[in-house]
mmCIF file of C-alpha atoms in Angstrom:
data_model
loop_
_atom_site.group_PDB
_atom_site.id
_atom_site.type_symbol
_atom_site.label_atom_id
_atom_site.label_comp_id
_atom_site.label_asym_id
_atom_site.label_seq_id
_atom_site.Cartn_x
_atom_site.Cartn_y
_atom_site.Cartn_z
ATOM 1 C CA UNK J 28 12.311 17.465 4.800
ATOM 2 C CA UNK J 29 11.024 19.989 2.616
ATOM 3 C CA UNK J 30 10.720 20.720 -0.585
ATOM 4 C CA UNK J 31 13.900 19.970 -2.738
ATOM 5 C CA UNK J 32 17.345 22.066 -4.103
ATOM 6 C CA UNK J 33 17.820 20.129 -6.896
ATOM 7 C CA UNK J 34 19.897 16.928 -5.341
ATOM 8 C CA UNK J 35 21.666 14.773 -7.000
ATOM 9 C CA UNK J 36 20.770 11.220 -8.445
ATOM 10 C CA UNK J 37 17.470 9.864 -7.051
ATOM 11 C CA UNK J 38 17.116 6.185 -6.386
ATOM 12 C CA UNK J 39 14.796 3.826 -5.717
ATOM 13 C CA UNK J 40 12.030 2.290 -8.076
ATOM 14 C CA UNK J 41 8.947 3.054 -6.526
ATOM 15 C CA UNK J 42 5.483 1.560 -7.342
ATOM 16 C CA UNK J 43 3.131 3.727 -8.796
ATOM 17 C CA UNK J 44 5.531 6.640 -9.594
ATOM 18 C CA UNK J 45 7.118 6.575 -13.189
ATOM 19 C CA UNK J 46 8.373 10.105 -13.427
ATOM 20 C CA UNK J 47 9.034 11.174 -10.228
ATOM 21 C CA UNK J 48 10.723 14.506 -10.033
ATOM 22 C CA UNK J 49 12.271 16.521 -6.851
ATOM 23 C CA UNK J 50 9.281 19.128 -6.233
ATOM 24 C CA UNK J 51 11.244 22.624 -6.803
ATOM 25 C CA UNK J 52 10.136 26.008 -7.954
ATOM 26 C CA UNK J 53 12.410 26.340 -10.796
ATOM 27 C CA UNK J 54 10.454 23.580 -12.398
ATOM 28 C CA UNK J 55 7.040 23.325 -11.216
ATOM 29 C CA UNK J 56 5.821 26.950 -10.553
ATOM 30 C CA UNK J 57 3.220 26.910 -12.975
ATOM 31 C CA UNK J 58 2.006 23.639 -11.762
ATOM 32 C CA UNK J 59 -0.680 21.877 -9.639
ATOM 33 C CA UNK J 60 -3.313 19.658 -8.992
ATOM 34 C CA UNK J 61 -6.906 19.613 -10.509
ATOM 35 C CA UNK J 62 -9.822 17.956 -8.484
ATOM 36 C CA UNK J 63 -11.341 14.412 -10.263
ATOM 37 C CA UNK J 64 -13.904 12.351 -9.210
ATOM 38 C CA UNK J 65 -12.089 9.406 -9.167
ATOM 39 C CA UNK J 66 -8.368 10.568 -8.539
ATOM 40 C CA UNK J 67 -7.375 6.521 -7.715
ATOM 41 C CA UNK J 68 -7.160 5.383 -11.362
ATOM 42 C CA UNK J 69 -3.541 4.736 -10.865
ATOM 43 C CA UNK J 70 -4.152 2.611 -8.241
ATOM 44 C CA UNK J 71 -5.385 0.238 -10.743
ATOM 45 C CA UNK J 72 -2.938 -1.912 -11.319
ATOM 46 C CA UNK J 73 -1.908 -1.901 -7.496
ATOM 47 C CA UNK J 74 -2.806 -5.638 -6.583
ATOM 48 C CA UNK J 75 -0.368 -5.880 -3.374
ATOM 49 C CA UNK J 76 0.128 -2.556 -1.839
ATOM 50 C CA UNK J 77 2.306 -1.669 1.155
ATOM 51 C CA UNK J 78 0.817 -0.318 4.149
ATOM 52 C CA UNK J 79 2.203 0.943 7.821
ATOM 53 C CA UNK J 80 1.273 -0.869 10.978
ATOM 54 C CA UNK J 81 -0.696 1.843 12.422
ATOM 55 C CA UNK J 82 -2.976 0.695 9.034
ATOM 56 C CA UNK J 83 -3.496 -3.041 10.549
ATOM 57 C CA UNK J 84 -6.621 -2.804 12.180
ATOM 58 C CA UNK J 85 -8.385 -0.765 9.526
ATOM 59 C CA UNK J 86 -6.785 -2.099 7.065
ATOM 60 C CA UNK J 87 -7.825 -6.029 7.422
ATOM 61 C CA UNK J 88 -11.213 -5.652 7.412
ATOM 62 C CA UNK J 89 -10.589 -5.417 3.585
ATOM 63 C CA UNK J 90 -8.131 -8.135 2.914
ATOM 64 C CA UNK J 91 -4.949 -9.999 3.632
ATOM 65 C CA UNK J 92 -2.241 -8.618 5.254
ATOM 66 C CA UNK J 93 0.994 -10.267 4.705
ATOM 67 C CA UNK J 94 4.546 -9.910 4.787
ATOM 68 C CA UNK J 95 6.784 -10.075 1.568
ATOM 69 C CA UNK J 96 10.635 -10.191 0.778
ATOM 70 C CA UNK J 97 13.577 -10.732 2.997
ATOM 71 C CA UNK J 98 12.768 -7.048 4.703
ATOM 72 C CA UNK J 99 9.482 -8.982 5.612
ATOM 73 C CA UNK J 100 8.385 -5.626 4.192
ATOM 74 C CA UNK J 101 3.983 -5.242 5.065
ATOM 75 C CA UNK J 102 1.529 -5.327 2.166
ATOM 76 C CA UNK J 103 -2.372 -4.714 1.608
ATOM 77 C CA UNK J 104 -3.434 -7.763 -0.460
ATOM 78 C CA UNK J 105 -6.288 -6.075 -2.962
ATOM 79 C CA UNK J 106 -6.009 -8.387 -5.711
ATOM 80 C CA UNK J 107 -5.379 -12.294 -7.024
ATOM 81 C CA UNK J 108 -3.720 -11.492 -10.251
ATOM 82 C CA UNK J 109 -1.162 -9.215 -10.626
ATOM 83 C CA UNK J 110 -1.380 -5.623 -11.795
ATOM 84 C CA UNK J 111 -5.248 -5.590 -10.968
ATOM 85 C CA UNK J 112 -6.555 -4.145 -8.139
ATOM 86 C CA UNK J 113 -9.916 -5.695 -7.454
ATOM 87 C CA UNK J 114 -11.468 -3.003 -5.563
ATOM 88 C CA UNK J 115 -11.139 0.116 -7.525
ATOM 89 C CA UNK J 116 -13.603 0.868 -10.099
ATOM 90 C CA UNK J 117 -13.174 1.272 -14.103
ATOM 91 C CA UNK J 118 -13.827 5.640 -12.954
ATOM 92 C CA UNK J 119 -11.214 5.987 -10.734
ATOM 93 C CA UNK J 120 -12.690 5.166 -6.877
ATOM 94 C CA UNK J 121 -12.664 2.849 -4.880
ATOM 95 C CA UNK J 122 -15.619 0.154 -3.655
ATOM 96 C CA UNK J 123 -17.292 1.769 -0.969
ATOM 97 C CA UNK J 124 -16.511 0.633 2.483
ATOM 98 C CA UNK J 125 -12.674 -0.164 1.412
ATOM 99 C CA UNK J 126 -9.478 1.265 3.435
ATOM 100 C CA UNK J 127 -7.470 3.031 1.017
ATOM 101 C CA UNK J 128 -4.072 2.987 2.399
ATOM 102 C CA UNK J 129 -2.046 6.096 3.065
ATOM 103 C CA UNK J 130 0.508 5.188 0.613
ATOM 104 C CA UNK J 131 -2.147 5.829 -2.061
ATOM 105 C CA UNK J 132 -3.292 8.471 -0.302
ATOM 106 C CA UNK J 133 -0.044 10.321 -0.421
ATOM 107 C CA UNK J 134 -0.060 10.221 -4.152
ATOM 108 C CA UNK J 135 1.425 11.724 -6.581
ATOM 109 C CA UNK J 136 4.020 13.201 -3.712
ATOM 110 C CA UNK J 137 6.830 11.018 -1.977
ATOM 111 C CA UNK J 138 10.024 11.044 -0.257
ATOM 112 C CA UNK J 139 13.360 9.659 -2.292
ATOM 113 C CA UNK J 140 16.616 8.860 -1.694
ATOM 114 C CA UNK J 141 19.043 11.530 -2.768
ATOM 115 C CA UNK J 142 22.315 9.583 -2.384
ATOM 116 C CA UNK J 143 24.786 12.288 -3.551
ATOM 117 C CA UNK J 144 24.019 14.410 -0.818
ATOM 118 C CA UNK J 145 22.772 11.733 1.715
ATOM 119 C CA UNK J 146 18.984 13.407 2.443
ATOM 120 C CA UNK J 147 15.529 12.646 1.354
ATOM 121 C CA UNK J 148 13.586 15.014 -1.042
ATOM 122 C CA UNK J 149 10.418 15.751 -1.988
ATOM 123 C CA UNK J 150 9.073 14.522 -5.079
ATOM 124 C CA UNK J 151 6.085 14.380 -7.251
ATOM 125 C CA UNK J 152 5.443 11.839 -9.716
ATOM 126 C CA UNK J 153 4.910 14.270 -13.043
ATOM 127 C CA UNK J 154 3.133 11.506 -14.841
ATOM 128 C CA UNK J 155 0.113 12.006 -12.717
ATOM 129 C CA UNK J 156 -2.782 12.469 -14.746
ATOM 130 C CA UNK J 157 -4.618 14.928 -12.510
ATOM 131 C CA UNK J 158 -0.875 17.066 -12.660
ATOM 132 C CA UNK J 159 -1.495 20.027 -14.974
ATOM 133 C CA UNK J 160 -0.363 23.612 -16.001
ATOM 134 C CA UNK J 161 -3.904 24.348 -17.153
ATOM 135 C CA UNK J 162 -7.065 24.855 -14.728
ATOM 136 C CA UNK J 163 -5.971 23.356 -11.671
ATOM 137 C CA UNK J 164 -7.600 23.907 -8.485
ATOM 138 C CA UNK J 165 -4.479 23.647 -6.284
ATOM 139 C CA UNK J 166 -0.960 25.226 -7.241
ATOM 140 C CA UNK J 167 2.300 23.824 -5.669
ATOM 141 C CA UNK J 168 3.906 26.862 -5.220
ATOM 142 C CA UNK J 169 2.423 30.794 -4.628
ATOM 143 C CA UNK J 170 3.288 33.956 -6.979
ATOM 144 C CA UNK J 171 6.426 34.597 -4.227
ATOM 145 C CA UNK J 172 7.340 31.023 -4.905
ATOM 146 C CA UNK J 173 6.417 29.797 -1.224
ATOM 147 C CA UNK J 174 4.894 26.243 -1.150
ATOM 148 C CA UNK J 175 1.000 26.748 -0.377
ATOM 149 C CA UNK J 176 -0.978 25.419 1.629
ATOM 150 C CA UNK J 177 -1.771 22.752 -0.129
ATOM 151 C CA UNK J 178 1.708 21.606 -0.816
ATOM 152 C CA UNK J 179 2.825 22.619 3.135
ATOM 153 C CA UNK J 180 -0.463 20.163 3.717
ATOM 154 C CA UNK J 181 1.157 17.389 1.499
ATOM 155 C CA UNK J 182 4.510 18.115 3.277
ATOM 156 C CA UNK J 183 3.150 17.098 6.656
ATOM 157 C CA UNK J 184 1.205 14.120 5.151
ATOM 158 C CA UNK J 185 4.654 12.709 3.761
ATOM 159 C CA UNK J 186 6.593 13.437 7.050
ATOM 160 C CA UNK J 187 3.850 11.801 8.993
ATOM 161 C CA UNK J 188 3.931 8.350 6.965
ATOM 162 C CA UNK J 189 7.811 8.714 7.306
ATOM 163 C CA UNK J 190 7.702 8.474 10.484
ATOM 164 C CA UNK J 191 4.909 6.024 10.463
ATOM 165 C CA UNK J 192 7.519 3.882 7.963
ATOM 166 C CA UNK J 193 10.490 4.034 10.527
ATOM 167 C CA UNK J 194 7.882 2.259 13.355
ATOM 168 C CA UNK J 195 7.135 -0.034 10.640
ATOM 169 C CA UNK J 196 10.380 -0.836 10.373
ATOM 170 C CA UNK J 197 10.754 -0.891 13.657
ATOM 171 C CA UNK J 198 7.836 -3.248 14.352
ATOM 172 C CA UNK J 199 9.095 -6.423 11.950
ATOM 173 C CA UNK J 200 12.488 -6.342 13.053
ATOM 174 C CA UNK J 201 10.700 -7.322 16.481
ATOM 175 C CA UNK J 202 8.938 -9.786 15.036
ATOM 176 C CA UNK J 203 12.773 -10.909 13.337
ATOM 177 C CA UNK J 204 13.938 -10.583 16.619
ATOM 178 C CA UNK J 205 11.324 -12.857 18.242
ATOM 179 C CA UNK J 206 11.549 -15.730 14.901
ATOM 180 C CA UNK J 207 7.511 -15.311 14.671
ATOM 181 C CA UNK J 208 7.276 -15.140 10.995
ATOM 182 C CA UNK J 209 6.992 -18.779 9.170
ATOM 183 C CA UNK J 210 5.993 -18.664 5.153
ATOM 184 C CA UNK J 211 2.343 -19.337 4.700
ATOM 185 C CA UNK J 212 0.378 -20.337 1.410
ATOM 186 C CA UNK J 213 -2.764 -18.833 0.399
ATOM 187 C CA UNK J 214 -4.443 -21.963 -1.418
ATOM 188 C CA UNK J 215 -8.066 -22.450 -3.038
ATOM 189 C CA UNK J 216 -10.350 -25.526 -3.599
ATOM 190 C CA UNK J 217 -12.597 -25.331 -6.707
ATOM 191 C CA UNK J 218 -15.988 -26.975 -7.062
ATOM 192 C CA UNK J 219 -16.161 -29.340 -10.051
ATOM 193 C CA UNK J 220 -19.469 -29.472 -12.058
ATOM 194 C CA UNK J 221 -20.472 -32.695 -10.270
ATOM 195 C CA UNK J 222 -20.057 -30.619 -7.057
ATOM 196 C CA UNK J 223 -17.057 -32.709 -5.728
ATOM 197 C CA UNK J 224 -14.191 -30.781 -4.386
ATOM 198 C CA UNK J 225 -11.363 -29.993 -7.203
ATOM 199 C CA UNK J 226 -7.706 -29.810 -7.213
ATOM 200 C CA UNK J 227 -5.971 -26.902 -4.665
ATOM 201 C CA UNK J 228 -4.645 -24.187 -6.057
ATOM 202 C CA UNK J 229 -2.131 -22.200 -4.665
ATOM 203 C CA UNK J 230 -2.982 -18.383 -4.483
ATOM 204 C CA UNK J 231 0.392 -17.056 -2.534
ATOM 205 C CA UNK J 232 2.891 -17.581 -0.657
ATOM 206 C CA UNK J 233 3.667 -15.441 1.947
ATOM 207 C CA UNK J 234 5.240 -14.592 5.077
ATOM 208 C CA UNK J 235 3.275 -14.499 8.207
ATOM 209 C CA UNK J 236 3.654 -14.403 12.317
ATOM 210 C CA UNK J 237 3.172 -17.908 13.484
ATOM 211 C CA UNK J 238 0.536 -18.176 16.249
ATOM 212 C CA UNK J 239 2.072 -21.345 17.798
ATOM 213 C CA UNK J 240 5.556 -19.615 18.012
ATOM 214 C CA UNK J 241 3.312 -16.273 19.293
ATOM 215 C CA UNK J 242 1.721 -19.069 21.624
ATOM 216 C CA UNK J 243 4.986 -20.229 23.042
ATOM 217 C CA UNK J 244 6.601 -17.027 23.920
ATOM 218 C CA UNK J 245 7.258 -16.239 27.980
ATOM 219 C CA UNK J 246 4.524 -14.418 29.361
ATOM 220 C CA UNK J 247 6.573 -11.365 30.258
ATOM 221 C CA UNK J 248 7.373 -11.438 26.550
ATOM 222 C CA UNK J 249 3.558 -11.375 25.779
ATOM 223 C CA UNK J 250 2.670 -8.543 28.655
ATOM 224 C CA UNK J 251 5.613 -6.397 26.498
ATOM 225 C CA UNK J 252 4.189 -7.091 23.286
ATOM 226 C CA UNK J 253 0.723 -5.954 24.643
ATOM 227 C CA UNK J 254 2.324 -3.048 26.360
ATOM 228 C CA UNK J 255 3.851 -1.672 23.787
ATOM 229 C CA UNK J 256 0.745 -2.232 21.363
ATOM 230 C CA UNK J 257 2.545 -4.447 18.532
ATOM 231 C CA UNK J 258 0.548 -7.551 20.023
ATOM 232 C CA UNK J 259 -3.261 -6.020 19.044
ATOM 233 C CA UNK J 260 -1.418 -5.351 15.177
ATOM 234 C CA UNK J 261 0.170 -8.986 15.100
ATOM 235 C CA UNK J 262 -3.662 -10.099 15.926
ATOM 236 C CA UNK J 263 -5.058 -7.896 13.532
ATOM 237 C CA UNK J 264 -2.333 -9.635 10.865
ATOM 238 C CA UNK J 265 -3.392 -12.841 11.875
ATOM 239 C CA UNK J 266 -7.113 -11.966 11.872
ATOM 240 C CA UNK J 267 -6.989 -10.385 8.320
ATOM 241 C CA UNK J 268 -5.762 -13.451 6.431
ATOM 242 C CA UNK J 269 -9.856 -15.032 6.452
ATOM 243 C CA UNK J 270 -9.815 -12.322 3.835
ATOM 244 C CA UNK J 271 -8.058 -14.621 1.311
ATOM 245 C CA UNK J 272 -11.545 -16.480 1.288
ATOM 246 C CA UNK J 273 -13.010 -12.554 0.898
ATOM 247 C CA UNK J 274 -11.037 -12.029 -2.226
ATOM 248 C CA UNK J 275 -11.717 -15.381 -4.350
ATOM 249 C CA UNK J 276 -15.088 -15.344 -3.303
ATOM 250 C CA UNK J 277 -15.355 -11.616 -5.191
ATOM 251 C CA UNK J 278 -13.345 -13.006 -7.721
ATOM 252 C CA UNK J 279 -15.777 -16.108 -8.459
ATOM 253 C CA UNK J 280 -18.510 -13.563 -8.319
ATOM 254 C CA UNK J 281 -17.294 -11.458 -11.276
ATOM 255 C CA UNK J 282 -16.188 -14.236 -13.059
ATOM 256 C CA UNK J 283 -19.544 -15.941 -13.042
ATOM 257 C CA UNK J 284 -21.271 -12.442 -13.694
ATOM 258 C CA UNK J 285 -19.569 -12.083 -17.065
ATOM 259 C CA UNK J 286 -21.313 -12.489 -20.357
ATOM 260 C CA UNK J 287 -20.837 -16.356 -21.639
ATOM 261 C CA UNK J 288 -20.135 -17.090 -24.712
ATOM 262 C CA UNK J 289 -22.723 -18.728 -27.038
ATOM 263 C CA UNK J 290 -22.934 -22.234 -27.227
ATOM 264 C CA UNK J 291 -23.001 -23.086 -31.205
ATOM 265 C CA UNK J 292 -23.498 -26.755 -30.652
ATOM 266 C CA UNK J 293 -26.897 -25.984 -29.105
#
């Protein structure tokens, strides 16, 4: 997997990449990168983002970690509303103290699907704002038309979450295999003015592994499943969804810091 020969058809609709092309040095010779402050702005309007399950344990100490789809495919809950990413900031960062998942951090390169000849290819996603042919700091290919460093650097990072994305696949089709996932609801109760308890509201729904089904499984079964280290990342799944409360709390927060408008009747 390196960079590409000009394949065929890509496919694949990927989230945060609207122009993604196969990196190549006919095209992108006089291209690269330029250093910003706050390279995340893109992330933005990344709510629900999908993360590997070597991510678990890092990952749910900043929110929900849930399962989505009938691939019961893993996702980073940052956000109630869709298309807005609670935890990265109006310049481009993220809050401090927040995991920033490596399919961010992998940004604006990625590995597509070239179906005509039946590989995976290297692309970038050309819409990238900090993607320029004028003052920037790292170049995607040298004057021979090598890759440099950089890129080879990127290269690696995208082969690595590969094959952190095959043990993710791996790793739910055990948890298919042993029928722990049951669909879950994410649901808040509002405070009325009076201080009574409102109406629920439903947040989500999700997938998620069932701990009475996790519960009920032989012991052996258990001793594999700590063995083989998937039972410490179904815990850390389990443990992550308090962060629902985490994420409506912030959102009650803001929402009460906003201005008010004025009252005319007073």
């Amino acid at each position: 997997m390196t960079t590409a020969q000009m394949p065929g058809q890509l496919s694949g609709n990927v989230l945060f990449y609207s122009k993604p092309e196969p990196l190549a040095k006919e095209l992108h010779s006089n291209l690269g990168v330029k250093r910003m402050d706050g390279p995340f702005g893109f992330a933005r309007a990344g709510h629900a983002i999908p993360l590997t399950v070597g991510e678990f344990p890092l990952a749910a100490v900043t929110g929900p970690i849930i399962f989505v789809g009938d691939d019961r495919v893993p996702i980073a809950v940052m956000g109630l509303n869709a298309g807005e990413n609670m935890f990265v900031r109006d310049d481009g960062t993220f809050e401090n103290g927040v995991y920033i998942p490596a399919y961010v951090r992998r940004y604006p390169f990625v590995f597509a699907n070239d179906d005509a000849n039946k590989q995976m290819v290297l692309c970038i996603d050309r819409n990238a704002e900090f993607i320029t042919d004028k003052g920037y700091d790292m170049a995607f290919f040298d004057a021979a038309g090598e890759p440099t460093e950089y890129t080879k650097g990127c290269i690696e990072f995208c082969n690595n979450f590969e094959v952190e994305r095959q043990r993710t696949l791996a790793f739910v089709q055990l948890l298919k295999d042993l029928d722990l996932f049951e669909s879950k609801e994410a649901n808040f109760t509002p405070t009325n003015p009076d201080g009574t308890a409102g109406q629920p509201q439903k947040i989500a729904e999700y997938f998620g592994v069932s701990e009475e089904k996790l519960n009920k499984l032989p012991a052996d079964k258990l001793v594999e499943l700590r063995d083989n280290g998937a039972l410490s990342q179904i815990y850390a799944h389990i443990h992550s969804l308090v962060g629902w409360d985490r994420l409506v709390a912030l959102a009650m927060a803001r929402q009460a810091a906003q201005p008010q408008p004025a009252n005319l009747n007073s």
